[in-house]
Amino acid sequence: MPVQLYNTMSRTIEPFVPIKESEVGLYTCGPTVYNYAHIGNLRTYLFEDTLKRVLMLSGFTVNHVMNITDVGHLTGDGDDGEDKLQRMADAKKQSVWQIADYYTKAFFADFDELNMIRPTTLCKATDHIEQMIDLISRLEERGHTYTSGGNVYFSIDSIPDYGKLARLDLDGMQNASREDVEVDDHKKNPKDFVLWFTRSKHGEQEMMWPSPWGRGFPGWHIECSAMSMYYLGESFDIHCGGIDAIPVHHTNEIAQSEAATGKEWVKYWLHGEFLLDDTGKMSKSKGEFLTLALLKQKGFEALDYRYLVLGAHYRSQLRFSFESLKMAQSARRRINEAVRALVNGGSKRVELASARALSYRDAFLSHVQNDLNTPQALADLWAVIKDGELAADERYTLVLYFDQALALRLDEISADEAIPADVMALFEERNRAKAAKEWGRSDALRDELATMGYVVKDSSAGSSIEKKM
Ligand code: AMP
Ligand code: ZN
């Protein structure tokens, strides 16, 4: 079966046929690096990583480009507000460059811990100002822009199909009240958007460049069009993001890209649904938000979160709770234990031969190829782990095969190692402290063992120790 993907543009599941036979051009909107990523943002990147892995498992080479937004993303979607990075820099009394650098590193620390494959090309907006200016000039030559009050705007009335991705009702919207967005009187149509700013709420800001329209900085949307076309060509296969990008960011990206080239820009649009918290969509503007670091402080591992995310289809909303994360953690522990038992038993990777094993493999592949049905893929993993009729080697081989898409690091599970004598001595001392009800000391010893890389587990049957995975 070919890969089938839900295309937001057509609102249907379509067979995936890339432009080039075996190489896929994939562009994913990257982070705006003014703050830590919250676990909602990470859900979107995890869906994109799963997509990439499934394409690779299906035999494609994936040329993945991701941007880093380090300029031009304002606090308001309607071109109002301040640059998000500049605002954070002012609050922290640091330079914008320091803010960008710090949060980019923090982002990739999370990215790596979640076992996501790094993009083939990672591109910073501030390194591609030239490409953005070129694209705006092209739009200007073709009559799609106007300058007003110092800013260069894209005129949505200069194209016939603005809003086709979101299926916007433009007539209805023109008349609707726009209380949420400060109206920019310089816009001919309220939906026009800024390509180049020379006017900013902040006045002079740190990131500014010379341009044919004056010293200034690019609008947020132009970077994704300019960089994706620079690295992937004027038409490419897949563009992804979270669903909140559909009505404005991706809509504007399409408008300016297709106006500049006169061609269809992207073949398949894929969008991940939201992670919700108790009050609705998880977002940074609410102030407090959950990060991967916070989950780890509470005793979870990054891959527990990956497991939780895999348990919901990417096009369904997922409500986060610590109870569900706890369930994901214990499920993952059981999977890891089962795989460790296979490794301890000497299981090896083999050529799959039995009809039973081959049918598990085919079913798994067809499930992930069916618009990334990861809940079903996890069910397949459990079925294999529990299937006593399958030879251990085939079970182990299937687990490793599935993990190419699931990325739970099951391939890194090694046989139990003998626990070193100094660790055992501390563990025994801890058992004595616990038996003597010296709780403070017993906890301190458990923490010391944790820093050495060992987990102590207490149960009604007694305590045990094992190496952290
Ligand atoms: P940002 O760094 O704010 O540009 O967001 C990065 C990505 O996270 C974008 O693709 C957003 O669409 C996505 N996103 C934002 N909030 C959520 C959420 N609550 N759940 C899932 N994805 C989200
Ligand atoms: Zn983008």
GROMACS .gro file of C-alpha atoms and ligand atoms in nm:
model
  493
    1MET     CA    1   0.000   0.000   0.000
    2PRO     CA    2   0.132   0.346  -0.076
    3VAL     CA    3   0.154   0.605   0.200
    4GLN     CA    4  -0.181   0.778   0.247
    5LEU     CA    5  -0.191   1.124   0.400
    6TYR     CA    6  -0.467   1.362   0.497
    7ASN     CA    7  -0.416   1.677   0.292
    8THR     CA    8  -0.560   1.985   0.459
    9MET     CA    9  -0.586   2.149   0.116
   10SER     CA   10  -0.832   1.887  -0.017
   11ARG     CA   11  -0.967   1.780   0.324
   12THR     CA   12  -0.928   1.419   0.214
   13ILE     CA   13  -0.687   1.131   0.259
   14GLU     CA   14  -0.480   1.105  -0.059
   15PRO     CA   15  -0.219   0.857  -0.183
   16PHE     CA   16   0.120   1.019  -0.145
   17VAL     CA   17   0.303   1.061  -0.475
   18PRO     CA   18   0.618   1.272  -0.449
   19ILE     CA   19   0.734   1.508  -0.723
   20LYS     CA   20   1.064   1.323  -0.759
   21GLU     CA   21   1.038   0.948  -0.754
   22SER     CA   22   1.213   0.863  -0.430
   23GLU     CA   23   1.310   1.186  -0.258
   24VAL     CA   24   1.061   1.382  -0.053
   25GLY     CA   25   1.094   1.757   0.002
   26LEU     CA   26   0.956   1.832   0.348
   27TYR     CA   27   0.932   2.172   0.512
   28THR     CA   28   0.826   2.209   0.874
   29CYS     CA   29   0.774   2.545   1.042
   30GLY     CA   30   1.026   2.559   1.323
   31PRO     CA   31   1.023   2.726   1.662
   32THR     CA   32   1.019   3.095   1.740
   33VAL     CA   33   1.311   3.102   1.977
   34TYR     CA   34   1.200   3.355   2.239
   35ASN     CA   35   1.112   3.105   2.509
   36TYR     CA   36   1.121   2.733   2.590
   37ALA     CA   37   0.906   2.504   2.379
   38HIS     CA   38   0.601   2.383   2.568
   39ILE     CA   39   0.494   2.023   2.541
   40GLY     CA   40   0.216   2.127   2.299
   41ASN     CA   41   0.474   2.263   2.054
   42LEU     CA   42   0.669   1.941   2.104
   43ARG     CA   43   0.363   1.737   2.013
   44THR     CA   44   0.364   1.904   1.671
   45TYR     CA   45   0.734   1.832   1.618
   46LEU     CA   46   0.678   1.471   1.727
   47PHE     CA   47   0.404   1.426   1.468
   48GLU     CA   48   0.638   1.565   1.204
   49ASP     CA   49   0.915   1.332   1.315
   50THR     CA   50   0.679   1.035   1.291
   51LEU     CA   51   0.581   1.142   0.941
   52LYS     CA   52   0.945   1.162   0.841
   53ARG     CA   53   1.021   0.821   0.992
   54VAL     CA   54   0.724   0.658   0.820
   55LEU     CA   55   0.834   0.802   0.486
   56MET     CA   56   1.184   0.667   0.545
   57LEU     CA   57   1.047   0.327   0.647
   58SER     CA   58   0.851   0.333   0.321
   59GLY     CA   59   1.172   0.368   0.124
   60PHE     CA   60   1.189   0.743   0.063
   61THR     CA   61   1.481   0.971   0.126
   62VAL     CA   62   1.356   1.277   0.309
   63ASN     CA   63   1.508   1.616   0.247
   64HIS     CA   64   1.381   1.796   0.555
   65VAL     CA   65   1.415   2.171   0.596
   66MET     CA   66   1.320   2.347   0.917
   67ASN     CA   67   1.350   2.714   0.996
   68ILE     CA   68   1.437   2.887   1.318
   69THR     CA   69   1.233   3.205   1.359
   70ASP     CA   70   1.462   3.455   1.522
   71VAL     CA   71   1.308   3.773   1.384
   72GLY     CA   72   0.975   3.912   1.269
   73HIS     CA   73   0.726   3.703   1.468
   74LEU     CA   74   0.511   3.963   1.639
   75THR     CA   75   0.300   3.914   1.947
   76GLY     CA   76  -0.015   3.966   1.734
   77ASP     CA   77  -0.104   3.764   1.422
   78GLY     CA   78  -0.247   4.073   1.249
   79ASP     CA   79   0.094   4.247   1.224
   80ASP     CA   80   0.031   4.429   1.548
   81GLY     CA   81   0.241   4.403   1.863
   82GLU     CA   82   0.612   4.373   1.919
   83ASP     CA   83   0.873   4.129   1.795
   84LYS     CA   84   0.855   3.834   2.037
   85LEU     CA   85   1.232   3.804   2.067
   86GLN     CA   86   1.286   4.173   2.117
   87ARG     CA   87   1.025   4.178   2.392
   88MET     CA   88   1.193   3.890   2.575
   89ALA     CA   89   1.535   4.050   2.526
   90ASP     CA   90   1.410   4.372   2.684
   91ALA     CA   91   1.254   4.183   2.975
   92LYS     CA   92   1.574   3.984   3.038
   93LYS     CA   93   1.807   4.276   2.962
   94GLN     CA   94   1.996   4.066   2.708
   95SER     CA   95   2.057   4.106   2.339
   96VAL     CA   96   1.814   3.949   2.093
   97TRP     CA   97   2.099   3.735   1.963
   98GLN     CA   98   2.164   3.594   2.309
   99ILE     CA   99   1.794   3.514   2.351
  100ALA     CA  100   1.785   3.339   2.011
  101ASP     CA  101   2.098   3.142   2.082
  102TYR     CA  102   1.989   3.030   2.428
  103TYR     CA  103   1.641   2.913   2.328
  104THR     CA  104   1.763   2.746   2.008
  105LYS     CA  105   1.999   2.533   2.217
  106ALA     CA  106   1.721   2.458   2.466
  107PHE     CA  107   1.493   2.355   2.179
  108PHE     CA  108   1.743   2.108   2.034
  109ALA     CA  109   1.814   1.961   2.376
  110ASP     CA  110   1.444   1.867   2.390
  111PHE     CA  111   1.447   1.759   2.026
  112ASP     CA  112   1.734   1.516   2.085
  113GLU     CA  113   1.594   1.379   2.408
  114LEU     CA  114   1.269   1.301   2.234
  115ASN     CA  115   1.471   1.107   1.978
  116MET     CA  116   1.369   1.318   1.683
  117ILE     CA  117   1.582   1.309   1.371
  118ARG     CA  118   1.750   1.644   1.311
  119PRO     CA  119   1.648   1.823   0.989
  120THR     CA  120   1.870   1.788   0.683
  121THR     CA  121   1.888   2.168   0.671
  122LEU     CA  122   1.825   2.400   0.959
  123CYS     CA  123   1.793   2.762   0.857
  124LYS     CA  124   1.776   3.076   1.064
  125ALA     CA  125   1.560   3.361   0.938
  126THR     CA  126   1.833   3.615   1.016
  127ASP     CA  127   2.074   3.428   0.785
  128HIS     CA  128   1.834   3.457   0.489
  129ILE     CA  129   1.736   3.823   0.476
  130GLU     CA  130   1.876   3.842   0.124
  131GLN     CA  131   1.646   3.564  -0.002
  132MET     CA  132   1.348   3.736   0.163
  133ILE     CA  133   1.430   4.071   0.004
  134ASP     CA  134   1.460   3.897  -0.336
  135LEU     CA  135   1.120   3.736  -0.294
  136ILE     CA  136   0.955   4.062  -0.190
  137SER     CA  137   1.113   4.233  -0.493
  138ARG     CA  138   0.969   3.961  -0.715
  139LEU     CA  139   0.625   4.019  -0.568
  140GLU     CA  140   0.667   4.391  -0.616
  141GLU     CA  141   0.759   4.342  -0.984
  142ARG     CA  142   0.448   4.132  -1.035
  143GLY     CA  143   0.225   4.397  -0.879
  144HIS     CA  144   0.129   4.217  -0.556
  145THR     CA  145   0.257   4.472  -0.306
  146TYR     CA  146   0.208   4.829  -0.195
  147THR     CA  147   0.392   5.052   0.048
  148SER     CA  148   0.202   5.243   0.308
  149GLY     CA  149   0.321   5.423   0.619
  150GLY     CA  150   0.671   5.283   0.561
  151ASN     CA  151   0.576   4.912   0.552
  152VAL     CA  152   0.551   4.691   0.246
  153TYR     CA  153   0.224   4.496   0.235
  154PHE     CA  154   0.102   4.201   0.033
  155SER     CA  155  -0.228   4.281  -0.133
  156ILE     CA  156  -0.458   3.981  -0.102
  157ASP     CA  157  -0.691   4.129  -0.364
  158SER     CA  158  -0.412   4.093  -0.620
  159ILE     CA  159  -0.466   3.714  -0.632
  160PRO     CA  160  -0.782   3.518  -0.710
  161ASP     CA  161  -0.765   3.247  -0.444
  162TYR     CA  162  -0.647   3.397  -0.114
  163GLY     CA  163  -0.752   3.181   0.181
  164LYS     CA  164  -0.797   2.856  -0.015
  165LEU     CA  165  -0.621   2.640   0.248
  166ALA     CA  166  -0.835   2.764   0.534
  167ARG     CA  167  -1.141   2.803   0.308
  168LEU     CA  168  -1.182   3.150   0.445
  169ASP     CA  169  -1.510   3.328   0.388
  170LEU     CA  170  -1.354   3.659   0.296
  171ASP     CA  171  -1.680   3.848   0.242
  172GLY     CA  172  -1.810   3.739   0.582
  173MET     CA  173  -1.485   3.831   0.745
  174GLN     CA  174  -1.455   4.178   0.598
  175ASN     CA  175  -1.772   4.272   0.780
  176ALA     CA  176  -1.705   4.083   1.101
  177SER     CA  177  -1.580   4.276   1.399
  178ARG     CA  178  -1.209   4.249   1.456
  179GLU     CA  179  -1.196   4.331   1.825
  180ASP     CA  180  -0.913   4.090   1.889
  181VAL     CA  181  -0.678   4.253   1.641
  182GLU     CA  182  -0.565   4.612   1.641
  183VAL     CA  183  -0.661   4.744   1.297
  184ASP     CA  184  -0.372   4.877   1.092
  185ASP     CA  185  -0.512   5.178   0.905
  186HIS     CA  186  -0.240   5.146   0.644
  187LYS     CA  187  -0.386   4.821   0.511
  188LYS     CA  188  -0.611   4.841   0.206
  189ASN     CA  189  -0.773   4.513   0.305
  190PRO     CA  190  -0.762   4.409   0.674
  191LYS     CA  191  -0.630   4.069   0.565
  192ASP     CA  192  -0.329   4.220   0.383
  193PHE     CA  193  -0.009   4.140   0.565
  194VAL     CA  194   0.333   4.292   0.609
  195LEU     CA  195   0.625   4.166   0.401
  196TRP     CA  196   0.874   4.423   0.526
  197PHE     CA  197   0.851   4.648   0.830
  198THR     CA  198   1.028   4.978   0.862
  199ARG     CA  199   0.789   5.089   1.133
  200SER     CA  200   0.784   4.897   1.459
  201LYS     CA  201   0.604   4.944   1.788
  202HIS     CA  202   0.935   4.914   1.955
  203GLY     CA  203   1.092   5.197   1.758
  204GLU     CA  204   1.452   5.113   1.675
  205GLN     CA  205   1.508   4.742   1.736
  206GLU     CA  206   1.828   4.544   1.741
  207MET     CA  207   1.758   4.333   1.435
  208MET     CA  208   1.731   4.560   1.131
  209TRP     CA  209   1.873   4.543   0.779
  210PRO     CA  210   1.898   4.777   0.481
  211SER     CA  211   1.649   4.706   0.200
  212PRO     CA  212   1.509   4.878  -0.112
  213TRP     CA  213   1.219   4.996   0.110
  214GLY     CA  214   1.436   5.130   0.392
  215ARG     CA  215   1.602   4.991   0.702
  216GLY     CA  216   1.380   4.738   0.868
  217PHE     CA  217   1.300   4.373   0.922
  218PRO     CA  218   1.093   4.105   0.747
  219GLY     CA  219   0.741   3.998   0.833
  220TRP     CA  220   0.711   3.653   0.985
  221HIS     CA  221   0.548   3.473   0.690
  222ILE     CA  222   0.798   3.564   0.420
  223GLU     CA  223   1.080   3.368   0.584
  224CYS     CA  224   0.915   3.029   0.538
  225SER     CA  225   0.840   3.097   0.170
  226ALA     CA  226   1.187   3.231   0.098
  227MET     CA  227   1.381   2.959   0.278
  228SER     CA  228   1.168   2.664   0.168
  229MET     CA  229   1.197   2.767  -0.198
  230TYR     CA  230   1.567   2.836  -0.160
  231TYR     CA  231   1.638   2.486  -0.029
  232LEU     CA  232   1.357   2.276  -0.179
  233GLY     CA  233   1.269   2.454  -0.504
  234GLU     CA  234   0.962   2.646  -0.614
  235SER     CA  235   0.735   2.343  -0.575
  236PHE     CA  236   0.787   2.072  -0.317
  237ASP     CA  237   0.602   1.785  -0.157
  238ILE     CA  238   0.497   1.840   0.204
  239HIS     CA  239   0.458   2.133   0.439
  240CYS     CA  240   0.359   2.081   0.803
  241GLY     CA  241   0.275   2.269   1.118
  242GLY     CA  242   0.020   2.292   1.394
  243ILE     CA  243  -0.342   2.363   1.298
  244ASP     CA  244  -0.322   2.717   1.435
  245ALA     CA  245  -0.096   2.800   1.138
  246ILE     CA  246  -0.375   2.732   0.883
  247PRO     CA  247  -0.578   3.056   0.883
  248VAL     CA  248  -0.297   3.311   0.887
  249HIS     CA  249   0.062   3.188   0.866
  250HIS     CA  250   0.021   2.912   0.608
  251THR     CA  251  -0.250   3.103   0.423
  252ASN     CA  252  -0.013   3.395   0.380
  253GLU     CA  253   0.281   3.170   0.292
  254ILE     CA  254   0.076   3.020   0.006
  255ALA     CA  255  -0.046   3.358  -0.117
  256GLN     CA  256   0.299   3.512  -0.149
  257SER     CA  257   0.476   3.196  -0.276
  258GLU     CA  258   0.226   3.122  -0.552
  259ALA     CA  259   0.195   3.491  -0.645
  260ALA     CA  260   0.572   3.504  -0.692
  261THR     CA  261   0.608   3.189  -0.904
  262GLY     CA  262   0.267   3.141  -1.064
  263LYS     CA  263   0.293   2.770  -0.972
  264GLU     CA  264   0.142   2.539  -0.715
  265TRP     CA  265   0.384   2.568  -0.423
  266VAL     CA  266   0.317   2.266  -0.198
  267LYS     CA  267   0.141   1.940  -0.285
  268TYR     CA  268   0.047   1.811   0.060
  269TRP     CA  269  -0.038   2.016   0.368
  270LEU     CA  270  -0.036   1.829   0.698
  271HIS     CA  271  -0.139   1.977   1.032
  272GLY     CA  272  -0.118   1.843   1.383
  273GLU     CA  273  -0.399   1.900   1.632
  274PHE     CA  274  -0.353   2.069   1.966
  275LEU     CA  275  -0.240   1.944   2.296
  276LEU     CA  276  -0.487   2.074   2.550
  277ASP     CA  277  -0.451   2.149   2.918
  278ASP     CA  278  -0.736   2.192   3.165
  279THR     CA  279  -0.814   2.536   3.027
  280GLY     CA  280  -0.793   2.460   2.655
  281LYS     CA  281  -0.508   2.492   2.404
  282MET     CA  282  -0.171   2.489   2.570
  283SER     CA  283  -0.002   2.818   2.490
  284LYS     CA  284   0.284   3.033   2.605
  285SER     CA  285   0.072   3.345   2.630
  286LYS     CA  286  -0.107   3.196   2.930
  287GLY     CA  287   0.206   3.250   3.134
  288GLU     CA  288   0.272   2.915   3.298
  289PHE     CA  289   0.321   2.623   3.065
  290LEU     CA  290   0.454   2.271   3.079
  291THR     CA  291   0.801   2.199   2.945
  292LEU     CA  292   0.990   1.877   2.897
  293ALA     CA  293   1.226   1.986   3.175
  294LEU     CA  294   0.932   2.008   3.413
  295LEU     CA  295   0.813   1.657   3.323
  296LYS     CA  296   1.165   1.533   3.394
  297GLN     CA  297   1.176   1.711   3.729
  298LYS     CA  298   0.863   1.517   3.816
  299GLY     CA  299   1.038   1.188   3.747
  300PHE     CA  300   0.936   1.120   3.387
  301GLU     CA  301   1.162   1.051   3.093
  302ALA     CA  302   1.130   1.234   2.763
  303LEU     CA  303   1.028   0.912   2.588
  304ASP     CA  304   0.735   0.865   2.827
  305TYR     CA  305   0.597   1.181   2.666
  306ARG     CA  306   0.672   1.046   2.318
  307TYR     CA  307   0.480   0.728   2.406
  308LEU     CA  308   0.186   0.935   2.532
  309VAL     CA  309   0.179   1.137   2.210
  310LEU     CA  310   0.194   0.824   1.993
  311GLY     CA  311  -0.114   0.694   2.173
  312ALA     CA  312  -0.332   0.961   2.008
  313HIS     CA  313  -0.376   1.018   1.635
  314TYR     CA  314  -0.208   1.340   1.525
  315ARG     CA  315  -0.534   1.480   1.392
  316SER     CA  316  -0.715   1.435   1.724
  317GLN     CA  317  -0.690   1.670   2.016
  318LEU     CA  318  -0.505   1.529   2.313
  319ARG     CA  319  -0.577   1.641   2.665
  320PHE     CA  320  -0.266   1.625   2.878
  321SER     CA  321  -0.278   1.498   3.236
  322PHE     CA  322  -0.014   1.363   3.467
  323GLU     CA  323  -0.230   1.052   3.519
  324SER     CA  324  -0.213   0.971   3.149
  325LEU     CA  325   0.160   1.041   3.144
  326LYS     CA  326   0.200   0.803   3.439
  327MET     CA  327   0.014   0.535   3.244
  328ALA     CA  328   0.240   0.597   2.945
  329GLN     CA  329   0.543   0.565   3.170
  330SER     CA  330   0.435   0.233   3.314
  331ALA     CA  331   0.340   0.097   2.973
  332ARG     CA  332   0.680   0.195   2.838
  333ARG     CA  333   0.854   0.033   3.133
  334ARG     CA  334   0.672  -0.292   3.062
  335ILE     CA  335   0.769  -0.275   2.696
  336ASN     CA  336   1.131  -0.208   2.790
  337GLU     CA  337   1.130  -0.499   3.034
  338ALA     CA  338   0.988  -0.732   2.772
  339VAL     CA  339   1.252  -0.623   2.520
  340ARG     CA  340   1.526  -0.658   2.781
  341ALA     CA  341   1.406  -1.012   2.852
  342LEU     CA  342   1.441  -1.086   2.480
  343VAL     CA  343   1.792  -0.942   2.478
  344ASN     CA  344   1.887  -1.127   2.796
  345GLY     CA  345   1.766  -1.444   2.631
  346GLY     CA  346   2.012  -1.388   2.345
  347SER     CA  347   1.758  -1.281   2.080
  348LYS     CA  348   1.907  -1.150   1.758
  349ARG     CA  349   1.792  -0.966   1.452
  350VAL     CA  350   1.699  -1.219   1.182
  351GLU     CA  351   1.544  -1.232   0.838
  352LEU     CA  352   1.168  -1.261   0.903
  353ALA     CA  353   1.044  -1.590   0.763
  354SER     CA  354   0.729  -1.713   0.933
  355ALA     CA  355   0.395  -1.613   0.783
  356ARG     CA  356   0.289  -1.491   1.126
  357ALA     CA  357   0.585  -1.253   1.157
  358LEU     CA  358   0.547  -1.126   0.803
  359SER     CA  359   0.182  -1.053   0.857
  360TYR     CA  360   0.266  -0.854   1.173
  361ARG     CA  361   0.521  -0.655   0.975
  362ASP     CA  362   0.282  -0.584   0.688
  363ALA     CA  363   0.001  -0.487   0.924
  364PHE     CA  364   0.225  -0.246   1.110
  365LEU     CA  365   0.346  -0.086   0.789
  366SER     CA  366  -0.004  -0.047   0.653
  367HIS     CA  367  -0.118   0.110   0.982
  368VAL     CA  368   0.153   0.374   0.992
  369GLN     CA  369   0.120   0.434   0.619
  370ASN     CA  370  -0.251   0.492   0.671
  371ASP     CA  371  -0.220   0.860   0.768
  372LEU     CA  372   0.014   0.774   1.057
  373ASN     CA  373  -0.216   0.557   1.267
  374THR     CA  374   0.017   0.548   1.567
  375PRO     CA  375  -0.240   0.427   1.824
  376GLN     CA  376  -0.284   0.115   1.610
  377ALA     CA  377   0.093   0.088   1.568
  378LEU     CA  378   0.137   0.078   1.946
  379ALA     CA  379  -0.129  -0.193   1.963
  380ASP     CA  380   0.075  -0.389   1.705
  381LEU     CA  381   0.385  -0.355   1.924
  382TRP     CA  382   0.198  -0.492   2.225
  383ALA     CA  383   0.056  -0.778   2.020
  384VAL     CA  384   0.404  -0.885   1.910
  385ILE     CA  385   0.549  -0.857   2.258
  386LYS     CA  386   0.273  -1.077   2.398
  387ASP     CA  387   0.267  -1.332   2.119
  388GLY     CA  388   0.421  -1.647   2.265
  389GLU     CA  389   0.374  -1.833   1.937
  390LEU     CA  390   0.630  -1.617   1.761
  391ALA     CA  391   0.994  -1.719   1.786
  392ALA     CA  392   1.190  -1.486   2.017
  393ASP     CA  393   1.425  -1.379   1.736
  394GLU     CA  394   1.134  -1.281   1.515
  395ARG     CA  395   0.967  -1.098   1.800
  396TYR     CA  396   1.285  -0.903   1.864
  397THR     CA  397   1.331  -0.829   1.493
  398LEU     CA  398   0.976  -0.699   1.463
  399VAL     CA  399   1.020  -0.477   1.769
  400LEU     CA  400   1.329  -0.319   1.613
  401TYR     CA  401   1.149  -0.277   1.282
  402PHE     CA  402   0.852  -0.105   1.450
  403ASP     CA  403   1.085   0.117   1.645
  404GLN     CA  404   1.213   0.276   1.326
  405ALA     CA  405   0.878   0.456   1.318
  406LEU     CA  406   0.799   0.472   1.691
  407ALA     CA  407   1.148   0.582   1.800
  408LEU     CA  408   1.123   0.462   2.160
  409ARG     CA  409   1.493   0.368   2.162
  410LEU     CA  410   1.408  -0.001   2.187
  411ASP     CA  411   1.716  -0.070   1.978
  412GLU     CA  412   1.933   0.069   2.259
  413ILE     CA  413   1.816  -0.179   2.520
  414SER     CA  414   2.106  -0.398   2.617
  415ALA     CA  415   2.138  -0.710   2.831
  416ASP     CA  416   2.142  -0.662   3.209
  417GLU     CA  417   2.487  -0.576   3.326
  418ALA     CA  418   2.624  -0.694   3.654
  419ILE     CA  419   2.580  -0.414   3.908
  420PRO     CA  420   2.925  -0.289   4.019
  421ALA     CA  421   3.032  -0.370   4.377
  422ASP     CA  422   3.043  -0.007   4.500
  423VAL     CA  423   2.687   0.048   4.376
  424MET     CA  424   2.572  -0.274   4.545
  425ALA     CA  425   2.737  -0.164   4.871
  426LEU     CA  426   2.545   0.166   4.866
  427PHE     CA  427   2.223  -0.016   4.781
  428GLU     CA  428   2.266  -0.250   5.077
  429GLU     CA  429   2.341   0.044   5.304
  430ARG     CA  430   2.023   0.205   5.179
  431ASN     CA  431   1.825  -0.112   5.257
  432ARG     CA  432   1.964  -0.109   5.612
  433ALA     CA  433   1.871   0.261   5.655
  434LYS     CA  434   1.521   0.188   5.527
  435ALA     CA  435   1.479  -0.110   5.759
  436ALA     CA  436   1.586   0.114   6.050
  437LYS     CA  437   1.328   0.374   5.934
  438GLU     CA  438   1.601   0.634   5.885
  439TRP     CA  439   1.400   0.792   5.604
  440GLY     CA  440   1.623   1.096   5.544
  441ARG     CA  441   1.932   0.882   5.502
  442SER     CA  442   1.755   0.621   5.297
  443ASP     CA  443   1.627   0.891   5.057
  444ALA     CA  444   1.971   1.053   5.034
  445LEU     CA  445   2.128   0.718   4.941
  446ARG     CA  446   1.860   0.654   4.681
  447ASP     CA  447   1.933   0.998   4.530
  448GLU     CA  448   2.306   0.926   4.532
  449LEU     CA  449   2.242   0.601   4.345
  450ALA     CA  450   2.026   0.792   4.097
  451THR     CA  451   2.309   1.033   4.023
  452MET     CA  452   2.527   0.726   3.957
  453GLY     CA  453   2.270   0.609   3.702
  454TYR     CA  454   2.079   0.346   3.904
  455VAL     CA  455   1.712   0.335   3.998
  456VAL     CA  456   1.596   0.184   4.324
  457LYS     CA  457   1.247   0.040   4.308
  458ASP     CA  458   1.050  -0.029   4.626
  459SER     CA  459   0.762  -0.271   4.629
  460SER     CA  460   0.581  -0.486   4.883
  461ALA     CA  461   0.823  -0.764   4.792
  462GLY     CA  462   1.126  -0.555   4.887
  463SER     CA  463   1.364  -0.322   4.702
  464SER     CA  464   1.548  -0.383   4.379
  465ILE     CA  465   1.806  -0.190   4.184
  466GLU     CA  466   1.860  -0.154   3.810
  467LYS     CA  467   2.053   0.060   3.569
  468LYS     CA  468   1.855   0.360   3.439
  469MET     CA  469   1.757   0.325   3.075
  470AMP     P1  470   0.586   2.851   1.788
  470AMP     O1  471   0.722   2.821   1.844
  470AMP     O2  472   0.501   2.931   1.881
  470AMP     O3  473   0.593   2.915   1.651
  470AMP     O4  474   0.508   2.712   1.771
  470AMP     C1  475   0.569   2.598   1.722
  470AMP     C2  476   0.469   2.496   1.671
  470AMP     O5  477   0.386   2.447   1.776
  470AMP     C3  478   0.374   2.550   1.564
  470AMP     O6  479   0.368   2.455   1.457
  470AMP     C4  480   0.240   2.558   1.635
  470AMP     O7  481   0.135   2.539   1.545
  470AMP     C5  482   0.251   2.444   1.734
  470AMP     N1  483   0.164   2.457   1.853
  470AMP     C6  484   0.142   2.567   1.929
  470AMP     N2  485   0.060   2.539   2.034
  470AMP     C7  486   0.031   2.407   2.026
  470AMP     C8  487  -0.047   2.315   2.106
  470AMP     N3  488  -0.111   2.352   2.216
  470AMP     N4  489  -0.051   2.185   2.066
  470AMP     C9  490   0.015   2.143   1.956
  470AMP     N5  491   0.090   2.223   1.878
  470AMP    C10  492   0.099   2.354   1.910
  471ZN      ZN  493   0.621   2.882   0.861
   0.00000   0.00000   0.00000
